[in-house]
mmCIF file of N, CA and C in Angstrom:
data_model
loop_
_atom_site.group_PDB
_atom_site.id
_atom_site.type_symbol
_atom_site.label_atom_id
_atom_site.label_comp_id
_atom_site.label_asym_id
_atom_site.label_seq_id
_atom_site.Cartn_x
_atom_site.Cartn_y
_atom_site.Cartn_z
ATOM 1 N N MET J 1 11.426 -40.409 21.088
ATOM 2 C CA MET J 1 10.057 -39.791 21.119
ATOM 3 C C MET J 1 9.038 -40.971 20.785
ATOM 4 N N SER J 2 7.978 -40.903 21.538
ATOM 5 C CA SER J 2 6.907 -41.870 21.132
ATOM 6 C C SER J 2 6.222 -41.383 19.774
ATOM 7 N N THR J 3 5.515 -42.262 19.270
ATOM 8 C CA THR J 3 4.677 -41.912 18.146
ATOM 9 C C THR J 3 3.661 -40.830 18.352
ATOM 10 N N GLU J 4 3.086 -40.818 19.456
ATOM 11 C CA GLU J 4 2.008 -39.862 19.869
ATOM 12 C C GLU J 4 2.703 -38.455 20.103
ATOM 13 N N GLU J 5 3.845 -38.474 20.683
ATOM 14 C CA GLU J 5 4.581 -37.162 20.899
ATOM 15 C C GLU J 5 4.912 -36.595 19.477
ATOM 16 N N THR J 6 5.482 -37.458 18.770
ATOM 17 C CA THR J 6 5.869 -36.906 17.386
ATOM 18 C C THR J 6 4.704 -36.463 16.564
ATOM 19 N N ALA J 7 3.639 -37.243 16.661
ATOM 20 C CA ALA J 7 2.410 -36.759 15.921
ATOM 21 C C ALA J 7 1.897 -35.372 16.470
ATOM 22 N N ARG J 8 1.901 -35.208 17.681
ATOM 23 C CA ARG J 8 1.456 -33.923 18.296
ATOM 24 C C ARG J 8 2.392 -32.812 17.776
ATOM 25 N N LEU J 9 3.721 -32.955 17.784
ATOM 26 C CA LEU J 9 4.676 -31.887 17.360
ATOM 27 C C LEU J 9 4.340 -31.649 15.827
ATOM 28 N N ILE J 10 4.197 -32.631 14.979
ATOM 29 C CA ILE J 10 3.983 -32.477 13.649
ATOM 30 C C ILE J 10 2.777 -31.784 13.318
ATOM 31 N N ARG J 11 1.624 -32.250 13.953
ATOM 32 C CA ARG J 11 0.345 -31.532 13.759
ATOM 33 C C ARG J 11 0.415 -30.108 14.263
ATOM 34 N N ARG J 12 0.963 -29.852 15.449
ATOM 35 C CA ARG J 12 1.029 -28.443 15.999
ATOM 36 C C ARG J 12 1.976 -27.534 14.938
ATOM 37 N N THR J 13 2.953 -28.043 14.401
ATOM 38 C CA THR J 13 3.853 -27.293 13.497
ATOM 39 C C THR J 13 3.103 -27.005 12.157
ATOM 40 N N TYR J 14 2.391 -28.009 11.648
ATOM 41 C CA TYR J 14 1.690 -27.859 10.365
ATOM 42 C C TYR J 14 0.487 -26.913 10.528
ATOM 43 N N GLU J 15 -0.204 -27.060 11.679
ATOM 44 C CA GLU J 15 -1.298 -26.052 11.903
ATOM 45 C C GLU J 15 -0.852 -24.720 11.985
ATOM 46 N N ALA J 16 0.336 -24.484 12.633
ATOM 47 C CA ALA J 16 0.829 -23.131 12.704
ATOM 48 C C ALA J 16 1.242 -22.679 11.360
ATOM 49 N N TYR J 17 1.881 -23.435 10.484
ATOM 50 C CA TYR J 17 2.174 -22.964 9.167
ATOM 51 C C TYR J 17 0.879 -22.639 8.422
ATOM 52 N N GLY J 18 -0.096 -23.411 8.529
ATOM 53 C CA GLY J 18 -1.340 -23.053 7.906
ATOM 54 C C GLY J 18 -1.937 -21.685 8.292
ATOM 55 N N ARG J 19 -1.625 -21.311 9.489
ATOM 56 C CA ARG J 19 -2.152 -20.016 10.001
ATOM 57 C C ARG J 19 -1.075 -18.873 9.723
ATOM 58 N N GLY J 20 0.058 -19.233 9.179
ATOM 59 C CA GLY J 20 1.069 -18.198 8.860
ATOM 60 C C GLY J 20 1.887 -17.912 10.113
ATOM 61 N N ASP J 21 1.837 -18.690 11.062
ATOM 62 C CA ASP J 21 2.606 -18.466 12.348
ATOM 63 C C ASP J 21 3.985 -19.084 12.333
ATOM 64 N N LEU J 22 4.929 -18.478 11.731
ATOM 65 C CA LEU J 22 6.269 -18.965 11.588
ATOM 66 C C LEU J 22 6.973 -19.018 12.927
ATOM 67 N N GLN J 23 6.578 -18.124 13.878
ATOM 68 C CA GLN J 23 7.298 -18.275 15.134
ATOM 69 C C GLN J 23 6.969 -19.549 15.795
ATOM 70 N N THR J 24 5.810 -20.091 15.739
ATOM 71 C CA THR J 24 5.556 -21.468 16.247
ATOM 72 C C THR J 24 6.211 -22.547 15.429
ATOM 73 N N VAL J 25 6.220 -22.408 14.118
ATOM 74 C CA VAL J 25 6.967 -23.349 13.204
ATOM 75 C C VAL J 25 8.469 -23.483 13.724
ATOM 76 N N PHE J 26 9.142 -22.237 13.839
ATOM 77 C CA PHE J 26 10.462 -22.363 14.138
ATOM 78 C C PHE J 26 10.541 -22.952 15.541
ATOM 79 N N ALA J 27 9.668 -22.728 16.530
ATOM 80 C CA ALA J 27 9.801 -23.240 17.837
ATOM 81 C C ALA J 27 9.887 -24.820 17.706
ATOM 82 N N GLY J 28 9.224 -25.382 16.777
ATOM 83 C CA GLY J 28 9.332 -26.868 16.530
ATOM 84 C C GLY J 28 10.442 -27.471 15.758
ATOM 85 N N LEU J 29 11.319 -26.552 15.359
ATOM 86 C CA LEU J 29 12.569 -26.852 14.588
ATOM 87 C C LEU J 29 13.774 -26.943 15.445
ATOM 88 N N ALA J 30 14.643 -27.949 15.402
ATOM 89 C CA ALA J 30 15.878 -28.004 16.124
ATOM 90 C C ALA J 30 16.819 -26.922 15.580
ATOM 91 N N ASP J 31 17.688 -26.383 16.472
ATOM 92 C CA ASP J 31 18.673 -25.358 16.000
ATOM 93 C C ASP J 31 19.476 -25.837 14.860
ATOM 94 N N ASP J 32 19.720 -27.022 14.706
ATOM 95 C CA ASP J 32 20.545 -27.706 13.612
ATOM 96 C C ASP J 32 19.715 -28.342 12.541
ATOM 97 N N ILE J 33 18.552 -27.781 12.401
ATOM 98 C CA ILE J 33 17.552 -28.469 11.308
ATOM 99 C C ILE J 33 18.315 -28.499 10.007
ATOM 100 N N GLU J 34 18.072 -29.680 9.373
ATOM 101 C CA GLU J 34 18.515 -29.897 7.955
ATOM 102 C C GLU J 34 17.283 -29.900 7.113
ATOM 103 N N TRP J 35 17.083 -28.892 6.186
ATOM 104 C CA TRP J 35 15.917 -28.723 5.483
ATOM 105 C C TRP J 35 16.100 -28.730 3.979
ATOM 106 N N THR J 36 15.434 -29.584 3.295
ATOM 107 C CA THR J 36 15.696 -29.786 1.813
ATOM 108 C C THR J 36 14.466 -29.545 1.115
ATOM 109 N N SER J 37 14.437 -28.798 0.083
ATOM 110 C CA SER J 37 13.449 -28.554 -0.847
ATOM 111 C C SER J 37 13.933 -28.896 -2.269
ATOM 112 N N GLN J 38 13.192 -29.903 -2.971
ATOM 113 C CA GLN J 38 13.582 -30.512 -4.129
ATOM 114 C C GLN J 38 13.549 -29.531 -5.196
ATOM 115 N N GLY J 39 14.225 -29.683 -6.283
ATOM 116 C CA GLY J 39 14.186 -28.935 -7.540
ATOM 117 C C GLY J 39 15.565 -28.234 -7.884
ATOM 118 N N ALA J 40 15.553 -27.691 -9.064
ATOM 119 C CA ALA J 40 16.779 -27.097 -9.578
ATOM 120 C C ALA J 40 16.728 -25.564 -9.034
ATOM 121 N N ASP J 41 17.816 -25.100 -8.386
ATOM 122 C CA ASP J 41 17.769 -23.817 -7.860
ATOM 123 C C ASP J 41 17.734 -22.702 -8.841
ATOM 124 N N ASP J 42 18.109 -23.025 -10.053
ATOM 125 C CA ASP J 42 18.011 -21.999 -11.203
ATOM 126 C C ASP J 42 16.472 -21.866 -11.756
ATOM 127 N N ALA J 43 15.755 -22.797 -11.380
ATOM 128 C CA ALA J 43 14.303 -22.744 -11.702
ATOM 129 C C ALA J 43 13.290 -22.449 -10.588
ATOM 130 N N LEU J 44 13.665 -22.882 -9.340
ATOM 131 C CA LEU J 44 12.958 -22.653 -8.186
ATOM 132 C C LEU J 44 13.638 -21.937 -7.267
ATOM 133 N N PRO J 45 13.386 -20.686 -6.855
ATOM 134 C CA PRO J 45 14.202 -19.781 -5.984
ATOM 135 C C PRO J 45 14.442 -20.373 -4.586
ATOM 136 N N TRP J 46 13.449 -21.283 -4.142
ATOM 137 C CA TRP J 46 13.584 -21.753 -2.759
ATOM 138 C C TRP J 46 14.093 -23.238 -2.647
ATOM 139 N N ALA J 47 14.507 -23.820 -3.926
ATOM 140 C CA ALA J 47 15.093 -25.132 -3.958
ATOM 141 C C ALA J 47 16.575 -25.120 -3.330
ATOM 142 N N GLY J 48 16.793 -26.354 -2.721
ATOM 143 C CA GLY J 48 18.216 -26.467 -2.112
ATOM 144 C C GLY J 48 18.149 -27.017 -0.741
ATOM 145 N N ARG J 49 19.328 -27.040 -0.118
ATOM 146 C CA ARG J 49 19.444 -27.436 1.184
ATOM 147 C C ARG J 49 19.800 -26.382 2.108
ATOM 148 N N PHE J 50 19.152 -26.362 3.310
ATOM 149 C CA PHE J 50 19.233 -25.250 4.216
ATOM 150 C C PHE J 50 19.500 -25.856 5.661
ATOM 151 N N SER J 51 20.378 -25.252 6.273
ATOM 152 C CA SER J 51 20.964 -25.727 7.654
ATOM 153 C C SER J 51 20.671 -24.691 8.667
ATOM 154 N N GLY J 52 20.025 -25.023 9.698
ATOM 155 C CA GLY J 52 19.852 -24.110 10.827
ATOM 156 C C GLY J 52 18.737 -23.152 10.646
ATOM 157 N N HIS J 53 18.308 -22.461 11.692
ATOM 158 C CA HIS J 53 17.199 -21.471 11.649
ATOM 159 C C HIS J 53 17.447 -20.372 10.691
ATOM 160 N N ASP J 54 18.643 -19.799 10.564
ATOM 161 C CA ASP J 54 18.885 -18.686 9.630
ATOM 162 C C ASP J 54 18.574 -19.063 8.228
ATOM 163 N N GLN J 55 19.264 -20.146 7.838
ATOM 164 C CA GLN J 55 19.066 -20.573 6.478
ATOM 165 C C GLN J 55 17.518 -21.052 6.106
ATOM 166 N N VAL J 56 16.933 -21.672 7.122
ATOM 167 C CA VAL J 56 15.497 -22.116 6.840
ATOM 168 C C VAL J 56 14.621 -20.718 6.808
ATOM 169 N N GLY J 57 15.026 -19.672 7.573
ATOM 170 C CA GLY J 57 14.353 -18.454 7.408
ATOM 171 C C GLY J 57 14.471 -17.869 6.025
ATOM 172 N N GLN J 58 15.634 -18.057 5.443
ATOM 173 C CA GLN J 58 15.894 -17.659 3.973
ATOM 174 C C GLN J 58 15.034 -18.422 3.016
ATOM 175 N N PHE J 59 14.953 -19.720 3.290
ATOM 176 C CA PHE J 59 13.974 -20.503 2.484
ATOM 177 C C PHE J 59 12.536 -19.922 2.567
ATOM 178 N N PHE J 60 12.021 -19.678 3.775
ATOM 179 C CA PHE J 60 10.720 -19.053 3.785
ATOM 180 C C PHE J 60 10.573 -17.643 3.224
ATOM 181 N N ALA J 61 11.628 -16.985 3.287
ATOM 182 C CA ALA J 61 11.589 -15.582 2.727
ATOM 183 C C ALA J 61 11.538 -15.645 1.157
ATOM 184 N N ARG J 62 12.333 -16.644 0.599
ATOM 185 C CA ARG J 62 12.317 -16.863 -0.920
ATOM 186 C C ARG J 62 10.931 -17.333 -1.325
ATOM 187 N N VAL J 63 10.374 -18.201 -0.507
ATOM 188 C CA VAL J 63 8.852 -18.712 -0.899
ATOM 189 C C VAL J 63 7.956 -17.425 -0.814
ATOM 190 N N ALA J 64 8.022 -16.625 0.263
ATOM 191 C CA ALA J 64 7.091 -15.523 0.455
ATOM 192 C C ALA J 64 7.299 -14.517 -0.702
ATOM 193 N N GLU J 65 8.591 -14.345 -1.094
ATOM 194 C CA GLU J 65 8.923 -13.414 -2.279
ATOM 195 C C GLU J 65 8.231 -13.818 -3.589
ATOM 196 N N THR J 66 8.037 -15.168 -3.716
ATOM 197 C CA THR J 66 7.617 -15.688 -5.050
ATOM 198 C C THR J 66 6.190 -16.146 -5.208
ATOM 199 N N VAL J 67 5.680 -16.533 -3.932
ATOM 200 C CA VAL J 67 4.366 -17.179 -3.935
ATOM 201 C C VAL J 67 3.385 -16.630 -2.749
ATOM 202 N N ALA J 68 2.233 -16.348 -3.161
ATOM 203 C CA ALA J 68 1.239 -16.016 -2.166
ATOM 204 C C ALA J 68 0.326 -17.125 -1.809
ATOM 205 N N VAL J 69 0.597 -17.892 -0.722
ATOM 206 C CA VAL J 69 -0.154 -19.101 -0.327
ATOM 207 C C VAL J 69 -1.705 -18.624 -0.136
ATOM 208 N N GLU J 70 -2.507 -19.303 -0.776
ATOM 209 C CA GLU J 70 -3.957 -19.075 -0.487
ATOM 210 C C GLU J 70 -4.605 -20.079 0.440
ATOM 211 N N THR J 71 -4.296 -21.307 0.211
ATOM 212 C CA THR J 71 -4.705 -22.330 1.196
ATOM 213 C C THR J 71 -3.673 -23.337 1.361
ATOM 214 N N PHE J 72 -3.707 -23.961 2.495
ATOM 215 C CA PHE J 72 -2.735 -24.973 2.820
ATOM 216 C C PHE J 72 -3.508 -25.996 3.694
ATOM 217 N N GLU J 73 -3.704 -27.273 3.119
ATOM 218 C CA GLU J 73 -4.452 -28.214 3.770
ATOM 219 C C GLU J 73 -3.627 -29.519 3.932
ATOM 220 N N VAL J 74 -3.575 -29.956 5.167
ATOM 221 C CA VAL J 74 -2.937 -31.211 5.420
ATOM 222 C C VAL J 74 -3.967 -32.449 5.078
ATOM 223 N N LEU J 75 -3.585 -33.250 4.230
ATOM 224 C CA LEU J 75 -4.447 -34.357 3.900
ATOM 225 C C LEU J 75 -4.279 -35.603 4.671
ATOM 226 N N ASP J 76 -2.908 -35.939 5.086
ATOM 227 C CA ASP J 76 -2.667 -37.064 5.798
ATOM 228 C C ASP J 76 -1.317 -36.905 6.614
ATOM 229 N N ILE J 77 -1.292 -37.432 7.730
ATOM 230 C CA ILE J 77 -0.082 -37.457 8.649
ATOM 231 C C ILE J 77 0.215 -38.972 8.960
ATOM 232 N N ILE J 78 1.265 -39.480 8.791
ATOM 233 C CA ILE J 78 1.649 -40.907 9.104
ATOM 234 C C ILE J 78 2.915 -40.827 9.976
ATOM 235 N N VAL J 79 2.809 -41.316 11.125
ATOM 236 C CA VAL J 79 3.960 -41.324 12.074
ATOM 237 C C VAL J 79 4.238 -42.681 12.645
ATOM 238 N N GLN J 80 5.592 -42.940 12.699
ATOM 239 C CA GLN J 80 6.015 -44.014 13.393
ATOM 240 C C GLN J 80 7.337 -43.635 14.155
ATOM 241 N N GLY J 81 7.135 -43.647 15.502
ATOM 242 C CA GLY J 81 8.312 -43.254 16.336
ATOM 243 C C GLY J 81 8.716 -41.985 16.132
ATOM 244 N N ASP J 82 10.043 -41.742 15.662
ATOM 245 C CA ASP J 82 10.528 -40.355 15.417
ATOM 246 C C ASP J 82 10.515 -39.943 14.010
ATOM 247 N N ARG J 83 9.731 -40.645 13.163
ATOM 248 C CA ARG J 83 9.655 -40.353 11.705
ATOM 249 C C ARG J 83 8.148 -39.990 11.380
ATOM 250 N N ALA J 84 8.052 -39.100 10.477
ATOM 251 C CA ALA J 84 6.755 -38.765 9.987
ATOM 252 C C ALA J 84 6.694 -38.537 8.539
ATOM 253 N N ALA J 85 5.630 -38.635 7.821
ATOM 254 C CA ALA J 85 5.224 -38.311 6.376
ATOM 255 C C ALA J 85 3.967 -37.588 6.460
ATOM 256 N N VAL J 86 3.977 -36.376 5.786
ATOM 257 C CA VAL J 86 2.805 -35.528 5.683
ATOM 258 C C VAL J 86 2.543 -35.237 4.212
ATOM 259 N N VAL J 87 1.296 -35.419 3.837
ATOM 260 C CA VAL J 87 0.730 -35.196 2.558
ATOM 261 C C VAL J 87 -0.042 -33.871 2.711
ATOM 262 N N ALA J 88 0.117 -32.934 1.813
ATOM 263 C CA ALA J 88 -0.620 -31.625 1.981
ATOM 264 C C ALA J 88 -1.012 -31.095 0.491
ATOM 265 N N ARG J 89 -1.892 -30.296 0.568
ATOM 266 C CA ARG J 89 -2.387 -29.639 -0.757
ATOM 267 C C ARG J 89 -2.180 -28.116 -0.596
ATOM 268 N N ILE J 90 -1.596 -27.382 -1.417
ATOM 269 C CA ILE J 90 -1.472 -26.022 -1.563
ATOM 270 C C ILE J 90 -2.042 -25.343 -2.724
ATOM 271 N N THR J 91 -2.822 -24.340 -2.484
ATOM 272 C CA THR J 91 -3.119 -23.404 -3.703
ATOM 273 C C THR J 91 -2.490 -22.021 -3.321
ATOM 274 N N ALA J 92 -1.988 -21.508 -4.592
ATOM 275 C CA ALA J 92 -1.224 -20.151 -4.329
ATOM 276 C C ALA J 92 -1.349 -19.436 -5.576
ATOM 277 N N ARG J 93 -0.913 -18.186 -5.559
ATOM 278 C CA ARG J 93 -0.831 -17.232 -6.650
ATOM 279 C C ARG J 93 0.614 -16.877 -6.796
ATOM 280 N N LEU J 94 1.234 -16.971 -7.993
ATOM 281 C CA LEU J 94 2.624 -16.592 -8.169
ATOM 282 C C LEU J 94 2.750 -15.025 -8.182
ATOM 283 N N ARG J 95 3.586 -14.573 -7.459
ATOM 284 C CA ARG J 95 3.893 -13.066 -7.429
ATOM 285 C C ARG J 95 4.567 -12.616 -8.717
ATOM 286 N N THR J 96 5.261 -13.566 -9.362
ATOM 287 C CA THR J 96 6.021 -13.192 -10.493
ATOM 288 C C THR J 96 5.259 -12.964 -11.735
ATOM 289 N N ASN J 97 4.069 -13.679 -11.946
ATOM 290 C CA ASN J 97 3.317 -13.593 -13.175
ATOM 291 C C ASN J 97 1.762 -13.675 -12.866
ATOM 292 N N GLY J 98 1.439 -13.789 -11.599
ATOM 293 C CA GLY J 98 -0.050 -13.708 -11.236
ATOM 294 C C GLY J 98 -0.723 -15.060 -11.496
ATOM 295 N N LEU J 99 -0.176 -16.024 -11.911
ATOM 296 C CA LEU J 99 -0.761 -17.191 -12.240
ATOM 297 C C LEU J 99 -1.098 -18.052 -11.010
ATOM 298 N N PRO J 100 -2.266 -18.814 -11.062
ATOM 299 C CA PRO J 100 -2.490 -19.722 -9.966
ATOM 300 C C PRO J 100 -1.726 -20.998 -9.957
ATOM 301 N N LEU J 101 -1.580 -21.577 -8.859
ATOM 302 C CA LEU J 101 -0.838 -22.827 -8.739
ATOM 303 C C LEU J 101 -1.497 -23.728 -7.731
ATOM 304 N N ALA J 102 -1.737 -24.988 -8.082
ATOM 305 C CA ALA J 102 -2.336 -25.897 -7.199
ATOM 306 C C ALA J 102 -1.401 -27.131 -7.165
ATOM 307 N N ALA J 103 -1.001 -27.582 -6.066
ATOM 308 C CA ALA J 103 -0.045 -28.765 -6.050
ATOM 309 C C ALA J 103 -0.187 -29.549 -4.662
ATOM 310 N N GLU J 104 0.022 -30.846 -4.793
ATOM 311 C CA GLU J 104 0.065 -31.615 -3.590
ATOM 312 C C GLU J 104 1.583 -31.852 -3.425
ATOM 313 N N LYS J 105 1.920 -32.077 -2.154
ATOM 314 C CA LYS J 105 3.332 -32.303 -1.724
ATOM 315 C C LYS J 105 3.396 -33.310 -0.675
ATOM 316 N N ALA J 106 4.643 -34.010 -0.581
ATOM 317 C CA ALA J 106 4.832 -35.050 0.588
ATOM 318 C C ALA J 106 5.981 -34.529 1.159
ATOM 319 N N ASP J 107 6.057 -34.577 2.598
ATOM 320 C CA ASP J 107 7.096 -34.216 3.329
ATOM 321 C C ASP J 107 7.548 -35.355 4.147
ATOM 322 N N ILE J 108 8.865 -35.468 4.282
ATOM 323 C CA ILE J 108 9.441 -36.642 5.165
ATOM 324 C C ILE J 108 10.104 -35.978 6.312
ATOM 325 N N LEU J 109 9.774 -36.187 7.603
ATOM 326 C CA LEU J 109 10.435 -35.590 8.657
ATOM 327 C C LEU J 109 11.020 -36.531 9.682
ATOM 328 N N ARG J 110 12.108 -36.099 10.406
ATOM 329 C CA ARG J 110 12.641 -36.823 11.485
ATOM 330 C C ARG J 110 12.656 -35.985 12.694
ATOM 331 N N VAL J 111 12.453 -36.567 13.975
ATOM 332 C CA VAL J 111 12.298 -35.725 15.236
ATOM 333 C C VAL J 111 13.320 -36.323 16.079
ATOM 334 N N ARG J 112 13.973 -35.407 16.843
ATOM 335 C CA ARG J 112 14.857 -35.775 18.014
ATOM 336 C C ARG J 112 14.591 -34.756 19.139
ATOM 337 N N ASP J 113 14.497 -35.304 20.343
ATOM 338 C CA ASP J 113 14.502 -34.576 21.520
ATOM 339 C C ASP J 113 13.290 -33.531 21.393
ATOM 340 N N GLY J 114 12.222 -33.840 20.779
ATOM 341 C CA GLY J 114 11.172 -32.940 20.738
ATOM 342 C C GLY J 114 11.143 -31.854 19.580
ATOM 343 N N LYS J 115 12.052 -31.949 18.825
ATOM 344 C CA LYS J 115 12.163 -30.962 17.661
ATOM 345 C C LYS J 115 12.421 -31.655 16.345
ATOM 346 N N ILE J 116 11.934 -31.010 15.249
ATOM 347 C CA ILE J 116 12.133 -31.547 13.911
ATOM 348 C C ILE J 116 13.728 -31.338 13.634
ATOM 349 N N VAL J 117 14.368 -32.351 13.234
ATOM 350 C CA VAL J 117 15.751 -32.234 12.845
ATOM 351 C C VAL J 117 16.060 -32.333 11.482
ATOM 352 N N ARG J 118 15.033 -32.993 10.668
ATOM 353 C CA ARG J 118 15.224 -33.140 9.217
ATOM 354 C C ARG J 118 13.940 -32.986 8.571
ATOM 355 N N PHE J 119 13.896 -32.205 7.449
ATOM 356 C CA PHE J 119 12.619 -32.063 6.666
ATOM 357 C C PHE J 119 13.104 -32.102 5.280
ATOM 358 N N THR J 120 12.346 -32.929 4.416
ATOM 359 C CA THR J 120 12.536 -32.929 2.980
ATOM 360 C C THR J 120 11.150 -33.000 2.332
ATOM 361 N N GLU J 121 10.954 -32.013 1.408
ATOM 362 C CA GLU J 121 9.675 -31.862 0.676
ATOM 363 C C GLU J 121 9.731 -32.386 -0.730
ATOM 364 N N TYR J 122 8.796 -32.993 -1.202
ATOM 365 C CA TYR J 122 8.733 -33.538 -2.570
ATOM 366 C C TYR J 122 7.451 -33.066 -3.216
ATOM 367 N N TYR J 123 7.485 -32.621 -4.429
ATOM 368 C CA TYR J 123 6.398 -32.023 -5.148
ATOM 369 C C TYR J 123 6.696 -31.980 -6.553
ATOM 370 N N ASP J 124 5.695 -31.753 -7.424
ATOM 371 C CA ASP J 124 5.958 -31.744 -8.878
ATOM 372 C C ASP J 124 6.786 -30.456 -9.155
ATOM 373 N N THR J 125 8.047 -30.533 -9.163
ATOM 374 C CA THR J 125 8.963 -29.377 -9.448
ATOM 375 C C THR J 125 8.771 -28.883 -10.790
ATOM 376 N N GLY J 126 8.460 -29.906 -11.788
ATOM 377 C CA GLY J 126 8.398 -29.467 -13.163
ATOM 378 C C GLY J 126 7.240 -28.558 -13.380
ATOM 379 N N LEU J 127 6.121 -28.904 -12.754
ATOM 380 C CA LEU J 127 4.860 -28.154 -12.789
ATOM 381 C C LEU J 127 5.117 -26.764 -12.248
ATOM 382 N N VAL J 128 5.761 -26.743 -11.101
ATOM 383 C CA VAL J 128 5.989 -25.360 -10.539
ATOM 384 C C VAL J 128 6.906 -24.523 -11.295
ATOM 385 N N ALA J 129 7.920 -25.134 -11.813
ATOM 386 C CA ALA J 129 8.956 -24.424 -12.552
ATOM 387 C C ALA J 129 8.287 -23.983 -13.930
ATOM 388 N N ARG J 130 7.526 -24.677 -14.557
ATOM 389 C CA ARG J 130 6.896 -24.245 -15.862
ATOM 390 C C ARG J 130 5.935 -23.191 -15.562
ATOM 391 N N THR J 131 5.125 -23.262 -14.470
ATOM 392 C CA THR J 131 4.194 -22.140 -14.034
ATOM 393 C C THR J 131 4.961 -20.819 -13.722
ATOM 394 N N LEU J 132 6.023 -20.932 -13.035
ATOM 395 C CA LEU J 132 6.797 -19.843 -12.841
ATOM 396 C C LEU J 132 7.437 -19.168 -13.995
ATOM 397 N N ALA J 133 7.814 -19.905 -14.963
ATOM 398 C CA ALA J 133 8.366 -19.387 -16.112
ATOM 399 C C ALA J 133 7.373 -18.900 -17.128
ATOM 400 N N ALA J 134 6.025 -19.254 -16.965
ATOM 401 C CA ALA J 134 5.017 -18.957 -18.017
ATOM 402 C C ALA J 134 4.721 -17.424 -18.015
ATOM 403 N N PRO J 135 4.536 -16.943 -19.123
ATOM 404 C CA PRO J 135 3.950 -15.457 -19.084
ATOM 405 C C PRO J 135 2.539 -15.558 -18.700
ATOM 406 N N ALA J 136 2.048 -14.532 -18.110
ATOM 407 C CA ALA J 136 0.687 -14.510 -17.427
ATOM 408 C C ALA J 136 -0.368 -14.782 -18.590
ATOM 409 N N GLU J 137 -0.168 -14.395 -19.834
ATOM 410 C CA GLU J 137 -1.096 -14.470 -20.903
ATOM 411 C C GLU J 137 -1.426 -15.908 -21.241
ATOM 412 N N GLU J 138 -0.452 -16.897 -21.053
ATOM 413 C CA GLU J 138 -0.544 -18.233 -21.457
ATOM 414 C C GLU J 138 -1.702 -18.926 -20.705
ATOM 415 N N GLN J 139 -2.074 -18.505 -19.524
ATOM 416 C CA GLN J 139 -3.018 -19.278 -18.768
ATOM 417 C C GLN J 139 -4.303 -18.350 -18.516
ATOM 418 N N ARG J 140 -4.456 -17.278 -19.169
ATOM 419 C CA ARG J 140 -5.733 -16.478 -18.957
ATOM 420 C C ARG J 140 -6.860 -17.119 -19.690
ATOM 421 N N PRO J 141 -8.004 -17.167 -19.112
ATOM 422 C CA PRO J 141 -9.156 -17.752 -19.922
ATOM 423 C C PRO J 141 -9.464 -16.845 -21.172
ATOM 424 N N ALA J 142 -10.026 -17.375 -22.258
ATOM 425 C CA ALA J 142 -10.290 -16.751 -23.435
ATOM 426 C C ALA J 142 -11.532 -16.070 -23.457
#
């Protein structure tokens, strides 16, 4: 795939995610997608490795059960050939304790035959785990 084709696919997929359009997101993923979300799975319900559409669907379900995404903004997309890096900012509210969460993340992707075949996300897992574990009272304004 050319750099331009990869960039179009990545942009289209991330724009779809930002709109909550998972059908379009999945259309951009290969059937044998390898999806990795960093973190300890005992602290972050969505952390781990997921293979194929069914397991990636489980990833998205775990995220949706735990987090209400309020904003999702792509800050930068860097593409070379069949590889891409995406930097994004997310603001959300945790369903578990009502606390707000704001974090930046970096994703590394690989494309083959017009589909994303590998996705790995990196973010401050410690911050997210601490916020998930915190009682709501800890972060309420005085």
